[in-house]
Amino acid sequence: MCDSHHHHEAATTATSAVSGVTFHVSDMTCGHCAGVIRSALEEGLPGAAVDIDIAKALVTVAGDQAKAEEAIRTAGYTPVPVTH
C-alpha cells in the first residue's frame, strides 16, 4: 500500500496496552503507513489512545468502532475488526 521509500519495520508493542477495538490492517506495511493511520485516528477521534503493531498489522484504538474504521478507510487502508 505504501509508496514511501523509507520503510521502517519497528513495531510499537507486542501486546496492545490500549483497551478498545482492534483492527487487522493487512495493507499497513511500514512505519509510514502506521503514521498515516495514527494521524487519521487522531483527527477522527481526538484524544483517543492508539496502539499500532506493524509486525502483526494490528491497530487498537480506544473509542467508537465505526468512527475508527471510517478514519482508517479514509486514510486509504482496509481495516478488518478483530474479534477476541
PDB file of N, CA and C in Angstrom:
ATOM      1  N   MET A   1       0.820  -1.202   0.000  1.00  0.00           N
ATOM      2  CA  MET A   1       0.000   0.000   0.000  1.00  0.00           C
ATOM      3  C   MET A   1       0.853   1.250   0.000  1.00  0.00           C
ATOM      4  N   CYS A   2       1.980   1.208   0.672  1.00  0.00           N
ATOM      5  CA  CYS A   2       2.758   2.412   0.885  1.00  0.00           C
ATOM      6  C   CYS A   2       3.694   2.706  -0.278  1.00  0.00           C
ATOM      7  N   ASP A   3       3.718   3.950  -0.706  1.00  0.00           N
ATOM      8  CA  ASP A   3       4.636   4.384  -1.755  1.00  0.00           C
ATOM      9  C   ASP A   3       5.865   5.060  -1.162  1.00  0.00           C
ATOM     10  N   SER A   4       5.961   5.066   0.162  1.00  0.00           N
ATOM     11  CA  SER A   4       7.093   5.696   0.825  1.00  0.00           C
ATOM     12  C   SER A   4       8.365   4.914   0.544  1.00  0.00           C
ATOM     13  N   HIS A   5       9.460   5.620   0.399  1.00  0.00           N
ATOM     14  CA  HIS A   5      10.741   4.973   0.142  1.00  0.00           C
ATOM     15  C   HIS A   5      11.465   4.633   1.433  1.00  0.00           C
ATOM     16  N   HIS A   6      10.933   5.051   2.546  1.00  0.00           N
ATOM     17  CA  HIS A   6      11.574   4.828   3.838  1.00  0.00           C
ATOM     18  C   HIS A   6      10.712   3.889   4.664  1.00  0.00           C
ATOM     19  N   HIS A   7      10.940   2.613   4.530  1.00  0.00           N
ATOM     20  CA  HIS A   7      10.155   1.632   5.259  1.00  0.00           C
ATOM     21  C   HIS A   7      10.830   1.301   6.581  1.00  0.00           C
ATOM     22  N   HIS A   8      10.084   1.439   7.635  1.00  0.00           N
ATOM     23  CA  HIS A   8      10.569   1.127   8.979  1.00  0.00           C
ATOM     24  C   HIS A   8       9.699   0.014   9.524  1.00  0.00           C
ATOM     25  N   GLU A   9      10.300  -1.063   9.929  1.00  0.00           N
ATOM     26  CA  GLU A   9       9.545  -2.226  10.370  1.00  0.00           C
ATOM     27  C   GLU A   9       9.373  -2.307  11.881  1.00  0.00           C
ATOM     28  N   ALA A  10       9.791  -1.321  12.629  1.00  0.00           N
ATOM     29  CA  ALA A  10       9.714  -1.386  14.088  1.00  0.00           C
ATOM     30  C   ALA A  10       8.264  -1.353  14.551  1.00  0.00           C
ATOM     31  N   ALA A  11       7.898  -2.318  15.332  1.00  0.00           N
ATOM     32  CA  ALA A  11       6.560  -2.358  15.913  1.00  0.00           C
ATOM     33  C   ALA A  11       6.588  -1.607  17.241  1.00  0.00           C
ATOM     34  N   THR A  12       5.434  -1.119  17.646  1.00  0.00           N
ATOM     35  CA  THR A  12       5.394  -0.375  18.893  1.00  0.00           C
ATOM     36  C   THR A  12       5.457  -1.330  20.083  1.00  0.00           C
ATOM     37  N   THR A  13       4.484  -2.215  20.202  1.00  0.00           N
ATOM     38  CA  THR A  13       4.489  -3.176  21.299  1.00  0.00           C
ATOM     39  C   THR A  13       3.976  -4.511  20.787  1.00  0.00           C
ATOM     40  N   ALA A  14       4.395  -5.580  21.427  1.00  0.00           N
ATOM     41  CA  ALA A  14       3.950  -6.908  21.017  1.00  0.00           C
ATOM     42  C   ALA A  14       2.510  -7.161  21.430  1.00  0.00           C
ATOM     43  N   THR A  15       2.111  -6.642  22.566  1.00  0.00           N
ATOM     44  CA  THR A  15       0.729  -6.764  23.005  1.00  0.00           C
ATOM     45  C   THR A  15       0.198  -5.365  23.274  1.00  0.00           C
ATOM     46  N   SER A  16      -1.032  -5.155  22.887  1.00  0.00           N
ATOM     47  CA  SER A  16      -1.612  -3.822  23.000  1.00  0.00           C
ATOM     48  C   SER A  16      -1.825  -3.411  24.451  1.00  0.00           C
ATOM     49  N   ALA A  17      -1.380  -2.204  24.762  1.00  0.00           N
ATOM     50  CA  ALA A  17      -1.603  -1.634  26.088  1.00  0.00           C
ATOM     51  C   ALA A  17      -2.903  -0.839  26.096  1.00  0.00           C
ATOM     52  N   VAL A  18      -3.492  -0.661  24.923  1.00  0.00           N
ATOM     53  CA  VAL A  18      -4.719   0.113  24.780  1.00  0.00           C
ATOM     54  C   VAL A  18      -5.905  -0.849  24.802  1.00  0.00           C
ATOM     55  N   SER A  19      -6.915  -0.491  25.575  1.00  0.00           N
ATOM     56  CA  SER A  19      -8.143  -1.268  25.607  1.00  0.00           C
ATOM     57  C   SER A  19      -9.136  -0.596  24.673  1.00  0.00           C
ATOM     58  N   GLY A  20      -9.673  -1.364  23.752  1.00  0.00           N
ATOM     59  CA  GLY A  20     -10.617  -0.792  22.805  1.00  0.00           C
ATOM     60  C   GLY A  20     -10.858  -1.754  21.664  1.00  0.00           C
ATOM     61  N   VAL A  21     -11.150  -1.217  20.510  1.00  0.00           N
ATOM     62  CA  VAL A  21     -11.410  -2.032  19.333  1.00  0.00           C
ATOM     63  C   VAL A  21     -10.099  -2.243  18.569  1.00  0.00           C
ATOM     64  N   THR A  22      -9.915  -3.473  18.077  1.00  0.00           N
ATOM     65  CA  THR A  22      -8.707  -3.799  17.330  1.00  0.00           C
ATOM     66  C   THR A  22      -9.069  -4.140  15.896  1.00  0.00           C
ATOM     67  N   PHE A  23      -8.253  -3.638  14.980  1.00  0.00           N
ATOM     68  CA  PHE A  23      -8.427  -3.912  13.557  1.00  0.00           C
ATOM     69  C   PHE A  23      -7.179  -4.580  13.016  1.00  0.00           C
ATOM     70  N   HIS A  24      -7.364  -5.533  12.106  1.00  0.00           N
ATOM     71  CA  HIS A  24      -6.251  -6.071  11.328  1.00  0.00           C
ATOM     72  C   HIS A  24      -6.221  -5.227  10.062  1.00  0.00           C
ATOM     73  N   VAL A  25      -5.074  -4.618   9.775  1.00  0.00           N
ATOM     74  CA  VAL A  25      -4.935  -3.745   8.604  1.00  0.00           C
ATOM     75  C   VAL A  25      -3.788  -4.312   7.759  1.00  0.00           C
ATOM     76  N   SER A  26      -4.115  -5.286   6.911  1.00  0.00           N
ATOM     77  CA  SER A  26      -3.088  -6.019   6.176  1.00  0.00           C
ATOM     78  C   SER A  26      -2.299  -5.146   5.203  1.00  0.00           C
ATOM     79  N   ASP A  27      -2.876  -4.028   4.770  1.00  0.00           N
ATOM     80  CA  ASP A  27      -2.160  -3.146   3.842  1.00  0.00           C
ATOM     81  C   ASP A  27      -1.346  -2.068   4.566  1.00  0.00           C
ATOM     82  N   MET A  28      -1.211  -2.171   5.880  1.00  0.00           N
ATOM     83  CA  MET A  28      -0.299  -1.329   6.659  1.00  0.00           C
ATOM     84  C   MET A  28       1.024  -2.096   6.723  1.00  0.00           C
ATOM     85  N   THR A  29       2.003  -1.656   5.945  1.00  0.00           N
ATOM     86  CA  THR A  29       3.220  -2.453   5.781  1.00  0.00           C
ATOM     87  C   THR A  29       4.486  -1.836   6.357  1.00  0.00           C
ATOM     88  N   CYS A  30       4.407  -0.587   6.827  1.00  0.00           N
ATOM     89  CA  CYS A  30       5.638   0.061   7.299  1.00  0.00           C
ATOM     90  C   CYS A  30       5.314   1.194   8.268  1.00  0.00           C
ATOM     91  N   GLY A  31       6.352   1.807   8.776  1.00  0.00           N
ATOM     92  CA  GLY A  31       6.199   2.910   9.708  1.00  0.00           C
ATOM     93  C   GLY A  31       5.468   4.101   9.111  1.00  0.00           C
ATOM     94  N   HIS A  32       5.678   4.351   7.841  1.00  0.00           N
ATOM     95  CA  HIS A  32       4.975   5.462   7.186  1.00  0.00           C
ATOM     96  C   HIS A  32       3.476   5.199   7.189  1.00  0.00           C
ATOM     97  N   CYS A  33       3.089   3.964   6.830  1.00  0.00           N
ATOM     98  CA  CYS A  33       1.672   3.595   6.839  1.00  0.00           C
ATOM     99  C   CYS A  33       1.086   3.792   8.236  1.00  0.00           C
ATOM    100  N   ALA A  34       1.801   3.317   9.245  1.00  0.00           N
ATOM    101  CA  ALA A  34       1.344   3.439  10.625  1.00  0.00           C
ATOM    102  C   ALA A  34       1.158   4.903  11.007  1.00  0.00           C
ATOM    103  N   GLY A  35       2.056   5.757  10.566  1.00  0.00           N
ATOM    104  CA  GLY A  35       1.956   7.183  10.854  1.00  0.00           C
ATOM    105  C   GLY A  35       0.736   7.813  10.213  1.00  0.00           C
ATOM    106  N   VAL A  36       0.439   7.410   8.990  1.00  0.00           N
ATOM    107  CA  VAL A  36      -0.744   7.923   8.296  1.00  0.00           C
ATOM    108  C   VAL A  36      -2.010   7.500   9.040  1.00  0.00           C
ATOM    109  N   ILE A  37      -2.042   6.229   9.449  1.00  0.00           N
ATOM    110  CA  ILE A  37      -3.207   5.720  10.177  1.00  0.00           C
ATOM    111  C   ILE A  37      -3.333   6.413  11.528  1.00  0.00           C
ATOM    112  N   ARG A  38      -2.222   6.565  12.246  1.00  0.00           N
ATOM    113  CA  ARG A  38      -2.255   7.242  13.549  1.00  0.00           C
ATOM    114  C   ARG A  38      -2.790   8.674  13.390  1.00  0.00           C
ATOM    115  N   SER A  39      -2.319   9.396  12.395  1.00  0.00           N
ATOM    116  CA  SER A  39      -2.784  10.772  12.160  1.00  0.00           C
ATOM    117  C   SER A  39      -4.275  10.806  11.852  1.00  0.00           C
ATOM    118  N   ALA A  40      -4.733   9.859  11.043  1.00  0.00           N
ATOM    119  CA  ALA A  40      -6.156   9.806  10.690  1.00  0.00           C
ATOM    120  C   ALA A  40      -7.006   9.530  11.926  1.00  0.00           C
ATOM    121  N   LEU A  41      -6.537   8.620  12.782  1.00  0.00           N
ATOM    122  CA  LEU A  41      -7.283   8.313  14.004  1.00  0.00           C
ATOM    123  C   LEU A  41      -7.272   9.487  14.967  1.00  0.00           C
ATOM    124  N   GLU A  42      -6.146  10.184  15.085  1.00  0.00           N
ATOM    125  CA  GLU A  42      -6.070  11.348  15.971  1.00  0.00           C
ATOM    126  C   GLU A  42      -7.000  12.456  15.495  1.00  0.00           C
ATOM    127  N   GLU A  43      -7.176  12.562  14.188  1.00  0.00           N
ATOM    128  CA  GLU A  43      -8.088  13.566  13.649  1.00  0.00           C
ATOM    129  C   GLU A  43      -9.542  13.135  13.827  1.00  0.00           C
ATOM    130  N   GLY A  44      -9.824  11.862  13.582  1.00  0.00           N
ATOM    131  CA  GLY A  44     -11.195  11.357  13.656  1.00  0.00           C
ATOM    132  C   GLY A  44     -11.687  11.119  15.076  1.00  0.00           C
ATOM    133  N   LEU A  45     -10.764  10.784  15.975  1.00  0.00           N
ATOM    134  CA  LEU A  45     -11.107  10.515  17.374  1.00  0.00           C
ATOM    135  C   LEU A  45     -10.121  11.254  18.269  1.00  0.00           C
ATOM    136  N   PRO A  46     -10.228  12.569  18.349  1.00  0.00           N
ATOM    137  CA  PRO A  46      -9.267  13.351  19.126  1.00  0.00           C
ATOM    138  C   PRO A  46      -9.151  12.859  20.569  1.00  0.00           C
ATOM    139  N   GLY A  47      -7.922  12.665  21.008  1.00  0.00           N
ATOM    140  CA  GLY A  47      -7.669  12.257  22.371  1.00  0.00           C
ATOM    141  C   GLY A  47      -7.754  10.760  22.633  1.00  0.00           C
ATOM    142  N   ALA A  48      -8.167   9.987  21.644  1.00  0.00           N
ATOM    143  CA  ALA A  48      -8.280   8.536  21.832  1.00  0.00           C
ATOM    144  C   ALA A  48      -6.895   7.900  21.838  1.00  0.00           C
ATOM    145  N   ALA A  49      -6.698   6.948  22.737  1.00  0.00           N
ATOM    146  CA  ALA A  49      -5.438   6.212  22.784  1.00  0.00           C
ATOM    147  C   ALA A  49      -5.363   5.277  21.583  1.00  0.00           C
ATOM    148  N   VAL A  50      -4.176   5.201  20.972  1.00  0.00           N
ATOM    149  CA  VAL A  50      -3.966   4.364  19.786  1.00  0.00           C
ATOM    150  C   VAL A  50      -2.709   3.536  19.999  1.00  0.00           C
ATOM    151  N   ASP A  51      -2.788   2.253  19.664  1.00  0.00           N
ATOM    152  CA  ASP A  51      -1.628   1.365  19.715  1.00  0.00           C
ATOM    153  C   ASP A  51      -1.522   0.676  18.358  1.00  0.00           C
ATOM    154  N   ILE A  52      -0.330   0.708  17.767  1.00  0.00           N
ATOM    155  CA  ILE A  52      -0.120   0.116  16.449  1.00  0.00           C
ATOM    156  C   ILE A  52       1.019  -0.888  16.524  1.00  0.00           C
ATOM    157  N   ASP A  53       0.743  -2.094  16.031  1.00  0.00           N
ATOM    158  CA  ASP A  53       1.748  -3.146  15.948  1.00  0.00           C
ATOM    159  C   ASP A  53       1.944  -3.459  14.465  1.00  0.00           C
ATOM    160  N   ILE A  54       2.991  -2.888  13.870  1.00  0.00           N
ATOM    161  CA  ILE A  54       3.232  -3.049  12.437  1.00  0.00           C
ATOM    162  C   ILE A  54       3.499  -4.502  12.088  1.00  0.00           C
ATOM    163  N   ALA A  55       4.301  -5.183  12.891  1.00  0.00           N
ATOM    164  CA  ALA A  55       4.665  -6.568  12.596  1.00  0.00           C
ATOM    165  C   ALA A  55       3.444  -7.477  12.487  1.00  0.00           C
ATOM    166  N   LYS A  56       2.429  -7.218  13.309  1.00  0.00           N
ATOM    167  CA  LYS A  56       1.211  -8.033  13.291  1.00  0.00           C
ATOM    168  C   LYS A  56       0.094  -7.380  12.474  1.00  0.00           C
ATOM    169  N   ALA A  57       0.330  -6.177  11.961  1.00  0.00           N
ATOM    170  CA  ALA A  57      -0.660  -5.415  11.197  1.00  0.00           C
ATOM    171  C   ALA A  57      -1.927  -5.162  12.014  1.00  0.00           C
ATOM    172  N   LEU A  58      -1.725  -4.816  13.306  1.00  0.00           N
ATOM    173  CA  LEU A  58      -2.855  -4.568  14.186  1.00  0.00           C
ATOM    174  C   LEU A  58      -2.883  -3.111  14.644  1.00  0.00           C
ATOM    175  N   VAL A  59      -4.078  -2.571  14.679  1.00  0.00           N
ATOM    176  CA  VAL A  59      -4.305  -1.216  15.175  1.00  0.00           C
ATOM    177  C   VAL A  59      -5.395  -1.312  16.234  1.00  0.00           C
ATOM    178  N   THR A  60      -5.088  -0.854  17.446  1.00  0.00           N
ATOM    179  CA  THR A  60      -6.075  -0.834  18.525  1.00  0.00           C
ATOM    180  C   THR A  60      -6.320   0.617  18.899  1.00  0.00           C
ATOM    181  N   VAL A  61      -7.593   0.954  19.022  1.00  0.00           N
ATOM    182  CA  VAL A  61      -7.946   2.330  19.366  1.00  0.00           C
ATOM    183  C   VAL A  61      -9.055   2.312  20.410  1.00  0.00           C
ATOM    184  N   ALA A  62      -8.922   3.181  21.406  1.00  0.00           N
ATOM    185  CA  ALA A  62      -9.956   3.344  22.423  1.00  0.00           C
ATOM    186  C   ALA A  62     -10.938   4.366  21.886  1.00  0.00           C
ATOM    187  N   GLY A  63     -12.124   3.912  21.583  1.00  0.00           N
ATOM    188  CA  GLY A  63     -13.113   4.833  21.041  1.00  0.00           C
ATOM    189  C   GLY A  63     -14.136   4.108  20.201  1.00  0.00           C
ATOM    190  N   ASP A  64     -14.932   4.865  19.530  1.00  0.00           N
ATOM    191  CA  ASP A  64     -16.027   4.358  18.716  1.00  0.00           C
ATOM    192  C   ASP A  64     -15.511   3.541  17.530  1.00  0.00           C
ATOM    193  N   GLN A  65     -15.972   2.287  17.423  1.00  0.00           N
ATOM    194  CA  GLN A  65     -15.505   1.407  16.350  1.00  0.00           C
ATOM    195  C   GLN A  65     -15.827   1.963  14.966  1.00  0.00           C
ATOM    196  N   ALA A  66     -17.031   2.454  14.777  1.00  0.00           N
ATOM    197  CA  ALA A  66     -17.428   2.956  13.463  1.00  0.00           C
ATOM    198  C   ALA A  66     -16.589   4.161  13.041  1.00  0.00           C
ATOM    199  N   LYS A  67     -16.342   5.080  13.970  1.00  0.00           N
ATOM    200  CA  LYS A  67     -15.526   6.261  13.655  1.00  0.00           C
ATOM    201  C   LYS A  67     -14.092   5.859  13.365  1.00  0.00           C
ATOM    202  N   ALA A  68     -13.557   4.914  14.137  1.00  0.00           N
ATOM    203  CA  ALA A  68     -12.184   4.460  13.924  1.00  0.00           C
ATOM    204  C   ALA A  68     -12.057   3.784  12.566  1.00  0.00           C
ATOM    205  N   GLU A  69     -13.010   2.912  12.255  1.00  0.00           N
ATOM    206  CA  GLU A  69     -12.972   2.208  10.969  1.00  0.00           C
ATOM    207  C   GLU A  69     -13.066   3.199   9.815  1.00  0.00           C
ATOM    208  N   GLU A  70     -13.928   4.191   9.939  1.00  0.00           N
ATOM    209  CA  GLU A  70     -14.086   5.211   8.899  1.00  0.00           C
ATOM    210  C   GLU A  70     -12.789   6.009   8.722  1.00  0.00           C
ATOM    211  N   ALA A  71     -12.143   6.361   9.826  1.00  0.00           N
ATOM    212  CA  ALA A  71     -10.898   7.136   9.754  1.00  0.00           C
ATOM    213  C   ALA A  71      -9.809   6.339   9.031  1.00  0.00           C
ATOM    214  N   ILE A  72      -9.702   5.048   9.344  1.00  0.00           N
ATOM    215  CA  ILE A  72      -8.681   4.214   8.694  1.00  0.00           C
ATOM    216  C   ILE A  72      -8.992   4.063   7.216  1.00  0.00           C
ATOM    217  N   ARG A  73     -10.255   3.848   6.865  1.00  0.00           N
ATOM    218  CA  ARG A  73     -10.642   3.719   5.445  1.00  0.00           C
ATOM    219  C   ARG A  73     -10.386   5.024   4.682  1.00  0.00           C
ATOM    220  N   THR A  74     -10.712   6.150   5.317  1.00  0.00           N
ATOM    221  CA  THR A  74     -10.496   7.448   4.680  1.00  0.00           C
ATOM    222  C   THR A  74      -9.019   7.681   4.410  1.00  0.00           C
ATOM    223  N   ALA A  75      -8.160   7.123   5.271  1.00  0.00           N
ATOM    224  CA  ALA A  75      -6.711   7.248   5.083  1.00  0.00           C
ATOM    225  C   ALA A  75      -6.208   6.354   3.947  1.00  0.00           C
ATOM    226  N   GLY A  76      -7.071   5.479   3.427  1.00  0.00           N
ATOM    227  CA  GLY A  76      -6.701   4.645   2.287  1.00  0.00           C
ATOM    228  C   GLY A  76      -6.346   3.211   2.637  1.00  0.00           C
ATOM    229  N   TYR A  77      -6.719   2.773   3.840  1.00  0.00           N
ATOM    230  CA  TYR A  77      -6.373   1.425   4.286  1.00  0.00           C
ATOM    231  C   TYR A  77      -7.635   0.596   4.516  1.00  0.00           C
ATOM    232  N   THR A  78      -7.445  -0.699   4.707  1.00  0.00           N
ATOM    233  CA  THR A  78      -8.555  -1.624   4.803  1.00  0.00           C
ATOM    234  C   THR A  78      -8.610  -2.271   6.189  1.00  0.00           C
ATOM    235  N   PRO A  79      -9.349  -1.678   7.130  1.00  0.00           N
ATOM    236  CA  PRO A  79      -9.432  -2.255   8.475  1.00  0.00           C
ATOM    237  C   PRO A  79     -10.464  -3.386   8.538  1.00  0.00           C
ATOM    238  N   VAL A  80     -10.084  -4.465   9.213  1.00  0.00           N
ATOM    239  CA  VAL A  80     -10.995  -5.566   9.457  1.00  0.00           C
ATOM    240  C   VAL A  80     -11.063  -5.755  10.973  1.00  0.00           C
ATOM    241  N   PRO A  81     -12.241  -5.560  11.573  1.00  0.00           N
ATOM    242  CA  PRO A  81     -12.342  -5.711  13.028  1.00  0.00           C
ATOM    243  C   PRO A  81     -11.909  -7.111  13.465  1.00  0.00           C
ATOM    244  N   VAL A  82     -11.169  -7.155  14.559  1.00  0.00           N
ATOM    245  CA  VAL A  82     -10.698  -8.409  15.146  1.00  0.00           C
ATOM    246  C   VAL A  82     -11.599  -8.724  16.322  1.00  0.00           C
ATOM    247  N   THR A  83     -12.165  -9.918  16.335  1.00  0.00           N
ATOM    248  CA  THR A  83     -12.979 -10.336  17.483  1.00  0.00           C
ATOM    249  C   THR A  83     -12.128 -11.230  18.361  1.00  0.00           C
ATOM    250  N   HIS A  84     -12.242 -11.037  19.661  1.00  0.00           N
ATOM    251  CA  HIS A  84     -11.414 -11.796  20.614  1.00  0.00           C
ATOM    252  C   HIS A  84     -12.155 -12.968  21.145  1.00  0.00           C
TER     253      HIS A  84
END
